[in-house]
Coordinates of C-alpha atoms in Angstrom, one line a residue:
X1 CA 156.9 103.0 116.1
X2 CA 157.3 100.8 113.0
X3 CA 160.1 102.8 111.5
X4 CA 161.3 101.7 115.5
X5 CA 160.6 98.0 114.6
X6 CA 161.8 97.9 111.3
X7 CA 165.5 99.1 112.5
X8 CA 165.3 96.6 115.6
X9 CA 164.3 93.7 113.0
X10 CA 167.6 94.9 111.1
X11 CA 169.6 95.0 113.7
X12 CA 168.9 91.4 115.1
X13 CA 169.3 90.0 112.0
X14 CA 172.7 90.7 111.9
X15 CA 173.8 89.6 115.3
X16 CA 173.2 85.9 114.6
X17 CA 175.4 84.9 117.4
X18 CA 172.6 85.8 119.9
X19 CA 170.4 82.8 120.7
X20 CA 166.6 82.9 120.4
X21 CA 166.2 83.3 124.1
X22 CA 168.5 86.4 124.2
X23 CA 166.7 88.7 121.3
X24 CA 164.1 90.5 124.0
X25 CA 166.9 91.3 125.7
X26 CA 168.8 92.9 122.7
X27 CA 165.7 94.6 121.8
X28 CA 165.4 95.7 125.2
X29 CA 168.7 97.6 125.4
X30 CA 168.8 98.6 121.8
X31 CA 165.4 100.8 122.7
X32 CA 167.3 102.3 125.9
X33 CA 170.1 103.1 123.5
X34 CA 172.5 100.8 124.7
X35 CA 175.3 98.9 122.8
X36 CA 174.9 95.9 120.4
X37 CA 177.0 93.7 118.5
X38 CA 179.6 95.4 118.0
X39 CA 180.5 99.0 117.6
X40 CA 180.2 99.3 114.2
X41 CA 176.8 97.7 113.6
X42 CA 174.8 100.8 116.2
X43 CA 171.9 102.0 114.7
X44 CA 171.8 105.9 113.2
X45 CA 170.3 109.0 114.5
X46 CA 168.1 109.9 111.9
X47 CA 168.9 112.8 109.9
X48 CA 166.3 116.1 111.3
X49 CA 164.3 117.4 108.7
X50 CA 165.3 120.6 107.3
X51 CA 163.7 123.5 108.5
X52 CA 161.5 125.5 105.7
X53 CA 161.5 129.4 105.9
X54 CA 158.2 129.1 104.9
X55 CA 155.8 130.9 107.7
X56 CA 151.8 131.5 107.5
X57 CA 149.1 133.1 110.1
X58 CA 145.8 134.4 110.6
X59 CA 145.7 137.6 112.2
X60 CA 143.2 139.7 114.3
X61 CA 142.3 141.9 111.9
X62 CA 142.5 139.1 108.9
X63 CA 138.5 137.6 109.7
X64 CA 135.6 140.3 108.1
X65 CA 132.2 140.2 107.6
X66 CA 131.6 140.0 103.9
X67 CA 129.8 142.7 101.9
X68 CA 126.9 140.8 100.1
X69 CA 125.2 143.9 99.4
X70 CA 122.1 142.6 101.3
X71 CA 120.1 144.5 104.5
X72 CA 121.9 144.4 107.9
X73 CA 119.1 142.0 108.9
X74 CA 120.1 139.4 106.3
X75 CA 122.3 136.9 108.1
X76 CA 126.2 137.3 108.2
X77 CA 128.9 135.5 106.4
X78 CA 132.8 136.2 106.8
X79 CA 136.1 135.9 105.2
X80 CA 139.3 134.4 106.4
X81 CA 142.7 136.2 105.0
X82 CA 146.1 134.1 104.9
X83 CA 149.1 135.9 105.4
X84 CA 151.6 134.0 103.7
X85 CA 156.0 134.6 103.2
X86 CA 159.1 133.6 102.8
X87 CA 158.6 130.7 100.8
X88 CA 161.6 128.7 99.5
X89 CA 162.9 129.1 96.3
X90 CA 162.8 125.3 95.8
X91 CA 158.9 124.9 96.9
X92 CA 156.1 125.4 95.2
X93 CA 151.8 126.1 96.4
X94 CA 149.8 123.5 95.4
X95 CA 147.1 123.7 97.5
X96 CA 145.6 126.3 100.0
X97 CA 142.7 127.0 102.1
X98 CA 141.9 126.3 105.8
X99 CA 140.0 124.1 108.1
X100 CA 137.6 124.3 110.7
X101 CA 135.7 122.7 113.4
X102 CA 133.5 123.6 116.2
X103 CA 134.8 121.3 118.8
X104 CA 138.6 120.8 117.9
X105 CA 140.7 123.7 119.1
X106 CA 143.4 122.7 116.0
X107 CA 141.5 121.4 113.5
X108 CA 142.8 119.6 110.7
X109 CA 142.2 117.9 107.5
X110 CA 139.8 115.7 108.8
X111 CA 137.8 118.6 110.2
X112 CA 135.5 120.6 107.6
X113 CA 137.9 121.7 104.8
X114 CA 137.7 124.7 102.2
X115 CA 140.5 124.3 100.1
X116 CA 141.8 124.8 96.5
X117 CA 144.4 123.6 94.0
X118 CA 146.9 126.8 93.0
X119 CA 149.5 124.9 91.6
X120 CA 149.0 126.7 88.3
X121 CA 147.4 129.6 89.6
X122 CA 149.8 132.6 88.0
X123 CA 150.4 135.0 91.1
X124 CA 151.9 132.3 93.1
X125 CA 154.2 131.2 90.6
X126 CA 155.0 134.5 90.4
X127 CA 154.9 136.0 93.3
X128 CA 158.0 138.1 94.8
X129 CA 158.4 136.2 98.1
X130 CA 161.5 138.0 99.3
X131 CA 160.2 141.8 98.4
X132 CA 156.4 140.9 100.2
X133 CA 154.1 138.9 102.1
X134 CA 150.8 137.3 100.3
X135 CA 147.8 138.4 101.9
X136 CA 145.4 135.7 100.2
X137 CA 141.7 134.5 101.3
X138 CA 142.1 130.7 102.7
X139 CA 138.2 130.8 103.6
X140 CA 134.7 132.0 103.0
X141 CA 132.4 131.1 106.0
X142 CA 128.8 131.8 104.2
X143 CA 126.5 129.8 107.0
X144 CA 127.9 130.3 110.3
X145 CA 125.4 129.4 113.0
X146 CA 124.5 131.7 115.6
X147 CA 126.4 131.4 119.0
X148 CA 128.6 129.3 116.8
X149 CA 132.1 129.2 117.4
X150 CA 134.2 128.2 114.6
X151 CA 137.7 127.4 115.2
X152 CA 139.7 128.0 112.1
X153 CA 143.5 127.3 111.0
X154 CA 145.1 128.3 107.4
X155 CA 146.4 125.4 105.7
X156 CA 149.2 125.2 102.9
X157 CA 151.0 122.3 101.2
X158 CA 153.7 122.5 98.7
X159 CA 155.9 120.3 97.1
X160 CA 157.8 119.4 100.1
X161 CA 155.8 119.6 103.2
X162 CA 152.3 120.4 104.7
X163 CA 151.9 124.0 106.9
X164 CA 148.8 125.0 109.4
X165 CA 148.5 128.6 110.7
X166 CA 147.5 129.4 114.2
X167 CA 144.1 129.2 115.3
X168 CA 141.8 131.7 114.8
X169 CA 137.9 132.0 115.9
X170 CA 135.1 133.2 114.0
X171 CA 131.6 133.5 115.4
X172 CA 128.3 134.9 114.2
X173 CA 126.9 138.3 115.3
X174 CA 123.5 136.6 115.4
X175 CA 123.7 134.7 119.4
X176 CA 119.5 134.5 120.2
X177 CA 118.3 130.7 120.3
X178 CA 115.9 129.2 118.1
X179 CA 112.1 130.4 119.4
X180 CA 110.1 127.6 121.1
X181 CA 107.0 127.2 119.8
X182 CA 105.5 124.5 121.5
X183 CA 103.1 123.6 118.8
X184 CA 106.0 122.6 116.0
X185 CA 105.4 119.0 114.5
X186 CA 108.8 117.4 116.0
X187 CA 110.4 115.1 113.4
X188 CA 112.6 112.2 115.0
X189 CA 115.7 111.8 112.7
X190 CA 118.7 109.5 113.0
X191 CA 122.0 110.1 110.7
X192 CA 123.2 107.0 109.7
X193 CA 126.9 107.2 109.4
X194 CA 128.7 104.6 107.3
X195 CA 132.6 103.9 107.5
X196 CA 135.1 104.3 104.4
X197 CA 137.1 101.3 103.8
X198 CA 139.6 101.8 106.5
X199 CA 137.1 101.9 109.1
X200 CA 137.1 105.3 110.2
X201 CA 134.1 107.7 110.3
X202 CA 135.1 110.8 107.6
X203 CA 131.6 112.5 108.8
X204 CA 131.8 113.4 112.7
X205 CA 129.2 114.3 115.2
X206 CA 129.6 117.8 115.5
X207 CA 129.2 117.8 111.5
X208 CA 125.7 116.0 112.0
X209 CA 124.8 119.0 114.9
X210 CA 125.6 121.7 112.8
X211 CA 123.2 120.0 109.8
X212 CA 120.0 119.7 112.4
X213 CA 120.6 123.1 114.0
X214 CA 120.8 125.0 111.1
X215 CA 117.9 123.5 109.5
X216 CA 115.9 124.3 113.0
X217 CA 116.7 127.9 112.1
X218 CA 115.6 128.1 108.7
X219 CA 112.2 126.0 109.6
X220 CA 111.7 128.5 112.6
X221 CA 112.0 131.5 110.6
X222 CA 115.1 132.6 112.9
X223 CA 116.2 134.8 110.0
X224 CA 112.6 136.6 109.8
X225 CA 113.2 137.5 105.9
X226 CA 110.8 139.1 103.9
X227 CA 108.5 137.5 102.7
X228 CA 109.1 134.2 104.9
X229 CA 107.2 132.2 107.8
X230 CA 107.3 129.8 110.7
X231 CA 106.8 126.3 109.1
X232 CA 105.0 124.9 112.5
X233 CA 107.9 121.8 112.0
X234 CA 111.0 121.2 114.4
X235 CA 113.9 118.3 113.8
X236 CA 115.0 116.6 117.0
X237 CA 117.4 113.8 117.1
X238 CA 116.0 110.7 117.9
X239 CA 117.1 108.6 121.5
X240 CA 115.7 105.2 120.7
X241 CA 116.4 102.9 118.5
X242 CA 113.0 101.3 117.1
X243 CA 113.2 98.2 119.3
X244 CA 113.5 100.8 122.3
X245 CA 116.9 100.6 123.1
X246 CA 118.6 104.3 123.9
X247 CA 121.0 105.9 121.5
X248 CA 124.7 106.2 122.7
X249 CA 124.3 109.5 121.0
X250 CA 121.4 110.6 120.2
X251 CA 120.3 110.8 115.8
X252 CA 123.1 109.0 115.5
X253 CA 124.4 105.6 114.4
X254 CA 127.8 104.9 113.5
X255 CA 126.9 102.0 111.1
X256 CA 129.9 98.9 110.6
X257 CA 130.8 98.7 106.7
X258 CA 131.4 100.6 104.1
X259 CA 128.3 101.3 101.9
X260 CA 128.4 103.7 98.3
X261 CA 125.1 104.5 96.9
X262 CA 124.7 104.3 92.7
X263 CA 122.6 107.6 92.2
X264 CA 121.2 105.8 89.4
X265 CA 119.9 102.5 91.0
X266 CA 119.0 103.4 94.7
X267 CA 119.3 100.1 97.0
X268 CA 120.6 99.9 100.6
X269 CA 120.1 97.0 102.6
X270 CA 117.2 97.0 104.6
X271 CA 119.2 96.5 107.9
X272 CA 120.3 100.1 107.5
X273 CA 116.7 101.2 107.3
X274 CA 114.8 102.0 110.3
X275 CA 110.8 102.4 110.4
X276 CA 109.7 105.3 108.7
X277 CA 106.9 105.9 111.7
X278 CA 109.8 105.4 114.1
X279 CA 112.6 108.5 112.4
X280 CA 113.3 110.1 109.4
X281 CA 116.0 108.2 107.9
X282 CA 119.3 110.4 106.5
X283 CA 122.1 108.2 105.2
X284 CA 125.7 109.5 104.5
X285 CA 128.2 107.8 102.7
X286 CA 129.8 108.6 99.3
X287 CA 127.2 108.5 96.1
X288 CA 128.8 108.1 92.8
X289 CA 127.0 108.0 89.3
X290 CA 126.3 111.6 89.7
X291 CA 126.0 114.9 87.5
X292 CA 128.2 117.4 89.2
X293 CA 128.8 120.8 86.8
X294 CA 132.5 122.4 87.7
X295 CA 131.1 124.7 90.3
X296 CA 129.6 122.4 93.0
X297 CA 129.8 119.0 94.6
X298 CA 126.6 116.9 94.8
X299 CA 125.3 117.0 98.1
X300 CA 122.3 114.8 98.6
X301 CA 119.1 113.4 97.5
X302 CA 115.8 113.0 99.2
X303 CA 112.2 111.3 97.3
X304 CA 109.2 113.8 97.2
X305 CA 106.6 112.3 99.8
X306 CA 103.8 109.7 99.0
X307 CA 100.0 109.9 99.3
X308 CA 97.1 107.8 98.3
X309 CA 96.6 108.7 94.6
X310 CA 93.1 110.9 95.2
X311 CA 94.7 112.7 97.8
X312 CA 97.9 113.7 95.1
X313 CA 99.6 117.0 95.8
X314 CA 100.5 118.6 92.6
X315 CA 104.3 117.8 91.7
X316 CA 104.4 114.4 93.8
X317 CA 103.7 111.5 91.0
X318 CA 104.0 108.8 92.3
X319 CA 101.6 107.1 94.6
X320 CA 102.0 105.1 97.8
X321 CA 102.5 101.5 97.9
X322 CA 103.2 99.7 100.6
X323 CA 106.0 98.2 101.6
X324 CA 108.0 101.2 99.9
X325 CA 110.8 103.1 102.2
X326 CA 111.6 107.0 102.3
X327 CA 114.9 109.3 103.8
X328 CA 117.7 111.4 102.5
X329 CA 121.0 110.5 101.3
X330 CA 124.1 112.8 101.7
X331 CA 127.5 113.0 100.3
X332 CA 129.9 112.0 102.5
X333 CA 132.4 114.0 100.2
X334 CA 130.5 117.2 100.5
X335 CA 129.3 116.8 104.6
X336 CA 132.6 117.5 104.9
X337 CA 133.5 120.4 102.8
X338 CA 133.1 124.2 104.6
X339 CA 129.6 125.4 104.0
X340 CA 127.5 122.3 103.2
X341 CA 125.7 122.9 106.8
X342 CA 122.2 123.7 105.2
X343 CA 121.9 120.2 102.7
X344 CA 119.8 118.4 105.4
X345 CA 117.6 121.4 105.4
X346 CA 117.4 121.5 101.7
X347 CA 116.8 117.4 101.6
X348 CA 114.3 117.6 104.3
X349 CA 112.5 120.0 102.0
X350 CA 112.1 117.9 99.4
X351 CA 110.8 115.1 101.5
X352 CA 107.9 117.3 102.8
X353 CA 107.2 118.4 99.2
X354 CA 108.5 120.9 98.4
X355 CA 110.7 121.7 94.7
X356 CA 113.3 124.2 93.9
X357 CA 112.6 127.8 93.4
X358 CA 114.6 128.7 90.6
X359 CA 111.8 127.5 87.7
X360 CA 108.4 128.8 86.1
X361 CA 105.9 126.5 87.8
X362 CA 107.9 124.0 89.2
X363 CA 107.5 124.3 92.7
X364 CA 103.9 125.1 92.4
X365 CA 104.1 128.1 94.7
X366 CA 103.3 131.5 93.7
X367 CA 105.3 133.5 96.6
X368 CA 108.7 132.1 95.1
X369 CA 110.3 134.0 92.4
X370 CA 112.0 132.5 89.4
X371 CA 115.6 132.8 87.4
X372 CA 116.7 131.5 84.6
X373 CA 119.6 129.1 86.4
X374 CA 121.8 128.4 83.5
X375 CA 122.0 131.7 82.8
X376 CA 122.9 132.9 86.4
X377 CA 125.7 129.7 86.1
X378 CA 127.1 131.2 83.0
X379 CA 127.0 135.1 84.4
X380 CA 128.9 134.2 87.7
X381 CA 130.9 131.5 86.4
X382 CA 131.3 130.2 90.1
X383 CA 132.1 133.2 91.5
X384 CA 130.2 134.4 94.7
X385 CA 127.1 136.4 93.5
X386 CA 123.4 136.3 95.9
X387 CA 121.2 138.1 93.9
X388 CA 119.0 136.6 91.2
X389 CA 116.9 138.0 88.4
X390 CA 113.0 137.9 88.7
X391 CA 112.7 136.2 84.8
X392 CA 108.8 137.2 84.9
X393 CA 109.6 140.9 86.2
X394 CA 113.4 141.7 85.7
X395 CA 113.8 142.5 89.1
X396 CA 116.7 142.0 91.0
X397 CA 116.3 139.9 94.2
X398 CA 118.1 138.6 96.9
X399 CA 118.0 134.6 96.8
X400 CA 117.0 133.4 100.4
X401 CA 115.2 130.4 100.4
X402 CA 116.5 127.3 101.5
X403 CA 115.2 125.4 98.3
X404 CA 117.5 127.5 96.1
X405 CA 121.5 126.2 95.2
X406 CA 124.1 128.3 96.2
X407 CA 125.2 130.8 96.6
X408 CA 122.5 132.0 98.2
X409 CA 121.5 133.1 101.9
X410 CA 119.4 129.7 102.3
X411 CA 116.9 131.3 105.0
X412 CA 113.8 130.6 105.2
X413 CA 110.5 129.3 103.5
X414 CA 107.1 131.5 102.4
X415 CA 104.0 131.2 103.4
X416 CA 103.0 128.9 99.8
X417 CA 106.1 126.7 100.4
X418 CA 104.8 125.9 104.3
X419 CA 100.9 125.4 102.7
X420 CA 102.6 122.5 101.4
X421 CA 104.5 121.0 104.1
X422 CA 101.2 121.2 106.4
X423 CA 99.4 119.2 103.8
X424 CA 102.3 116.5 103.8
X425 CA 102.1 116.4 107.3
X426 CA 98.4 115.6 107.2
X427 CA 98.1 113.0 104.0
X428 CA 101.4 111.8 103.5
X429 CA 102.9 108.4 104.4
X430 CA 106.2 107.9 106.3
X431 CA 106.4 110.7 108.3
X432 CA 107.7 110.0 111.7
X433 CA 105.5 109.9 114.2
X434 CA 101.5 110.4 114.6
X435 CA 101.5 112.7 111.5
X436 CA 100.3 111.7 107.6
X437 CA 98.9 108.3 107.0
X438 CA 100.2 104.9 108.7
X439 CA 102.5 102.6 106.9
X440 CA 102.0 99.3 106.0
X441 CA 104.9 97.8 107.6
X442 CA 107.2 95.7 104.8
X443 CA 108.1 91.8 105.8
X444 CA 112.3 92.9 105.9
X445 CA 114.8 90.8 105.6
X446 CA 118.7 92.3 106.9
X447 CA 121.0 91.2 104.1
X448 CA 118.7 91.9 101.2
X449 CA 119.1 94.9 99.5
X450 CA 115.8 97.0 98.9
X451 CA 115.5 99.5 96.0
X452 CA 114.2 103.0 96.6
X453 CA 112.1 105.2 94.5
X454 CA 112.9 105.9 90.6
X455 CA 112.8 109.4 91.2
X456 CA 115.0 110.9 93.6
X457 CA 115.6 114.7 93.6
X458 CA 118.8 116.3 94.5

C-alpha cells in the first residue's frame, strides 16, 4: 500500500498539466491500470523476487520424545528435527530454530520462539549442500502441557531472505486434567500486560494460559514424583476488576504504555497495582539492570511474603508495614522464548515463601537436596543435563522441583516446601482473599510511582 502511494505521488507530480480537481481521477485510473500522461511516463511492474532453491520441513518422523534418562513416570519432553537443502551458493545461515503456539495454526516470530545464531557455527559454513540434506534440531520442547497441542513451524533466515517450514504438531503423552480438590486455597491473579513502544502486546493470551495451567499442575502434584505433595493451593484467573467491574478476559489486563522495570530500584506506578486482598498481582514488561550468565535469560522476580515480626518465618526478613505492595514481575523478553511456561510457578513460589533448592540451608527445608550450582554451570556448560549431585551424599538425583533453574523437570514441591506455604497462607499479609492477615489499605495516588521491597528474589 505505501509502496502503492509513493509511485502514485510520483506519478502526479509529473503530470502538472492536470488541475487540482482532476488528480482523484488520475489516481483512480492509475490503480485500475489505465493510461496516464503520456506513454512514456506508465509506471513499472515491479521486478519478482528471485526464487531461492533453498527448501526446509518438519517431517512425521522428525518430532521424538527425548531420552533424559529419567523413569517413564517422569513427565515428557520432545525434540523437533529440521530438514534443511539446497541452499544457494550465495546465502548464508544466520539464524535457525522454530516457533510455536497453541492457538495459531502458522505461527510465527511473534509466537513463542526457540532460536539460535549459527552464522559462525562451522558445519554450516561448511556443509556440502549439493551432496546432502542437513538434518539439524530447530527445537527442544522440555514443558509441554498435557492435552496440549503445540503447533510448530522450522524457521531459517539467511543473508537474503527469511524461510518457515510446514506445520507440525506436538502434543504431550500425559492428557488427564488437573485433580479437583475442592479444599485448595484459590489464589485470584491478574497478568498485567504492558505495551512496547509501538503499541502492540509482545506477550499474548494464550502465553499467560499456558503460565497458570502449568503452575496448577505442579501445585496439584499432577506429576506425582517421588518424594512430592499436593500443596492444598490452586491459581485461578481473576473476573473482576477491584471496583467490580468484569474482566474482558479474565487475569488479564492489557495495560496502555510502555512500562520497563530497573531490577535495581523497583517502582511502578501505583495505577498499575491492584489490591493485594483483591489478586495477586504479576507484571510483564521488559526488566533491565539484570545479571544474566551466558546460559539463560532472566525471567522474573517475586518478594518473599510479609508477617508481623513475632510471627517471622525463618528466611523472610523483613517485616510488614503497611501501606507496602507485593506481586511478580516477568520478563517480557523471556515470556516469550520456548520453554519459559513454568516462571509464574517458580515466582509464585517465592511469594508464598519458599527459596531455591540448590543450597545448604537456604530454603530451610530438609526434604530438598542440595548441589553445588556453579559447579553443575561449569560441568554442563549449557548443555542439556537433569540430574544433579547430592553435595551432602554424592548421590546422583533427578532435579524436579519447581524451585530449582533449569534444566530441570520443574514438577512438584515436598512435603517441607508445602509446610511453608500453609503457614504463609495463615500469617502472611497480601494474600488474595480471606487467607493471611488483612492489609492496611495505602492512601494511592495514580501517577505516583511507588517503590517495592529492597529485596526481590529472582
Amino acid at each position: 500500500m505505501n509502496m502503492f502511494r509513493k509511485k502514485t505521488g510520483d506519478y502526479l507530480d509529473k503530470c502538472s498539466i492536470l488541475l487540482h480537481g482532476y488528480k482523484l481521477f488520475a489516481v483512480l485510473l492509475l490503480a485500475f491500470g489505465m493510461a496516464a500522461c503520456d506513454d512514456d511516463n506508465t509506471v513499472p511492474e515491479p521486478d519478482p523476487e528471485p526464487t531461492s532453491t533453498f527448501k526446509l520441513h518438519i517431517g512425521e518422523g522428525n518430532i521424538v520424545p527425548m531420552d533424559l534418562g529419567a523413569p517413564d513416570n517422569y513427565p515428557p519432553a520432545y525434540m523437533a528435527v529440521l530438514v534443511m537443502e539446497d541452499l544457494p551458493a550465495d546465502e548464508k545461515i544466520i539464524y535457525e530454530g522454530s516457533v510455536y503456539s497453541t492457538e495459531n495454526p502458522e505461527p510465527d516470530l511473534s509466537d513463542c520462539v526457540f532460536i539460535n545464531d549459527y552464522s559462525d557455527y562451522e558445519p554450516f559454513l561448511n556443509w556440502d549442500w549439493e551432496k546432502e540434506p542437513l538434518y539439524w534440531r530447530c527445537l527442544y520442547l522440555l514443558h509441554p502441557l498435557p492435552g496440549t497441542t503445540y503447533y510448530v513451524r522450522g524457521y531459517v533466515q539467511t543473508n537474503k531472505a527469511e524461510y518457515y517450514s510446514n506445520t507440525v504438531e506436538i502434543r504431550s503423552s500425559l492428557t488427564a486434567p488437573v485433580a479437583e480438590n475442592p479444599d485448595a486455597y484459590e489464589i485470584p491473579v491478574i497478568f498485567h500486560l504492558f505495551p512496547d513502544a509501538e503499541g502492540n502486546y509482545p506477550v499474548k493470551d494464550w502465553m499467560v494460559r499456558e503460565q497458570l495451567d502449568y503452575a496448577n499442575y505442579v501445585y496439584s502434584n499432577y506429576f506425582n514424583l517421588p518424594g512430592q505433595t499436593e500443596t492444598g493451593v490452586r491459581f485461578v484467573a481473576a473476573t473482576t476488576a477491584p471496583d467490580g467491574t468484569p474482566l474482558e478476559t479474565p487475569g488479564i489486563v492489557h495495560e496502555k504504555e510502555a512500562v520497563e522495570i530497573d531490577y535495581a530500584n523497583v517502582e511502578l506506578d501505583d495505577r498499575y497495582i491492584w489490591d493485594n486482598e483483591h489478586a495477586l498481582n504479576v507484571w510483564v514488561s521488559p526488566i533491565n539492570n539484570v545479571y544474566e550468565d551466558e546460559y539463560s535469560i532472566f525471567a522474573g522476580f517475586s518478594f518473599f511474603p510479609y508477617f508481623d515480626e513475632d510471627e517471622m518465618m525463618e528466611g523472610c526478613e523483613t517485616p510488614y508495614q503497611p501501606g507496602v505492595v507485593s506481586g511478580i514481575f516477568l520478563n517480557t523478553r523471556a515470556m516469550t522464548m520456548a520453554n519459559d511456561v513454568k516462571s509464574f510457578a517458580h515466582e509464585a513460589g517465592h511469594f508464598l515463601g519458599l527459596e531455591h533448592v540448590y543450597i545448604e540451608g537456604d530454603d530451610y527445608c530438609e526434604d530438598t537436596p542440595w548441589y553445588d550450582r556453579d559447579a553443575y554451570l561449569e560441568a554442563t556448560q549449557g548443555n542439556i543435563e537433569y540430574t544433579r549431585t547430592d553435595a551432602a551424599t554424592g548421590e546422583i538425583f533427578f532435579s524436579d522441583n519447581i524451585m530449582d533453574y533449569e534444566y530441570g523437570f520443574m514438577a512438584g514441591i515436598t512435603p517441607d516446601q508445602v509446610e511453608r506455604i500453609q503457614y504463609t497462607l495463615k500469617h502472611a499479609y497480601l494474600i488474595p482473599g480471606e487467607a493471611g492477615k488483612k492489609d492496611t489499605p495505602a492512601v494511592r495516588s495514580a501517577g505516583q510511582p511507588h517503590r517495592f521491597g529492597d529485596k526481590p528474589v529472582r
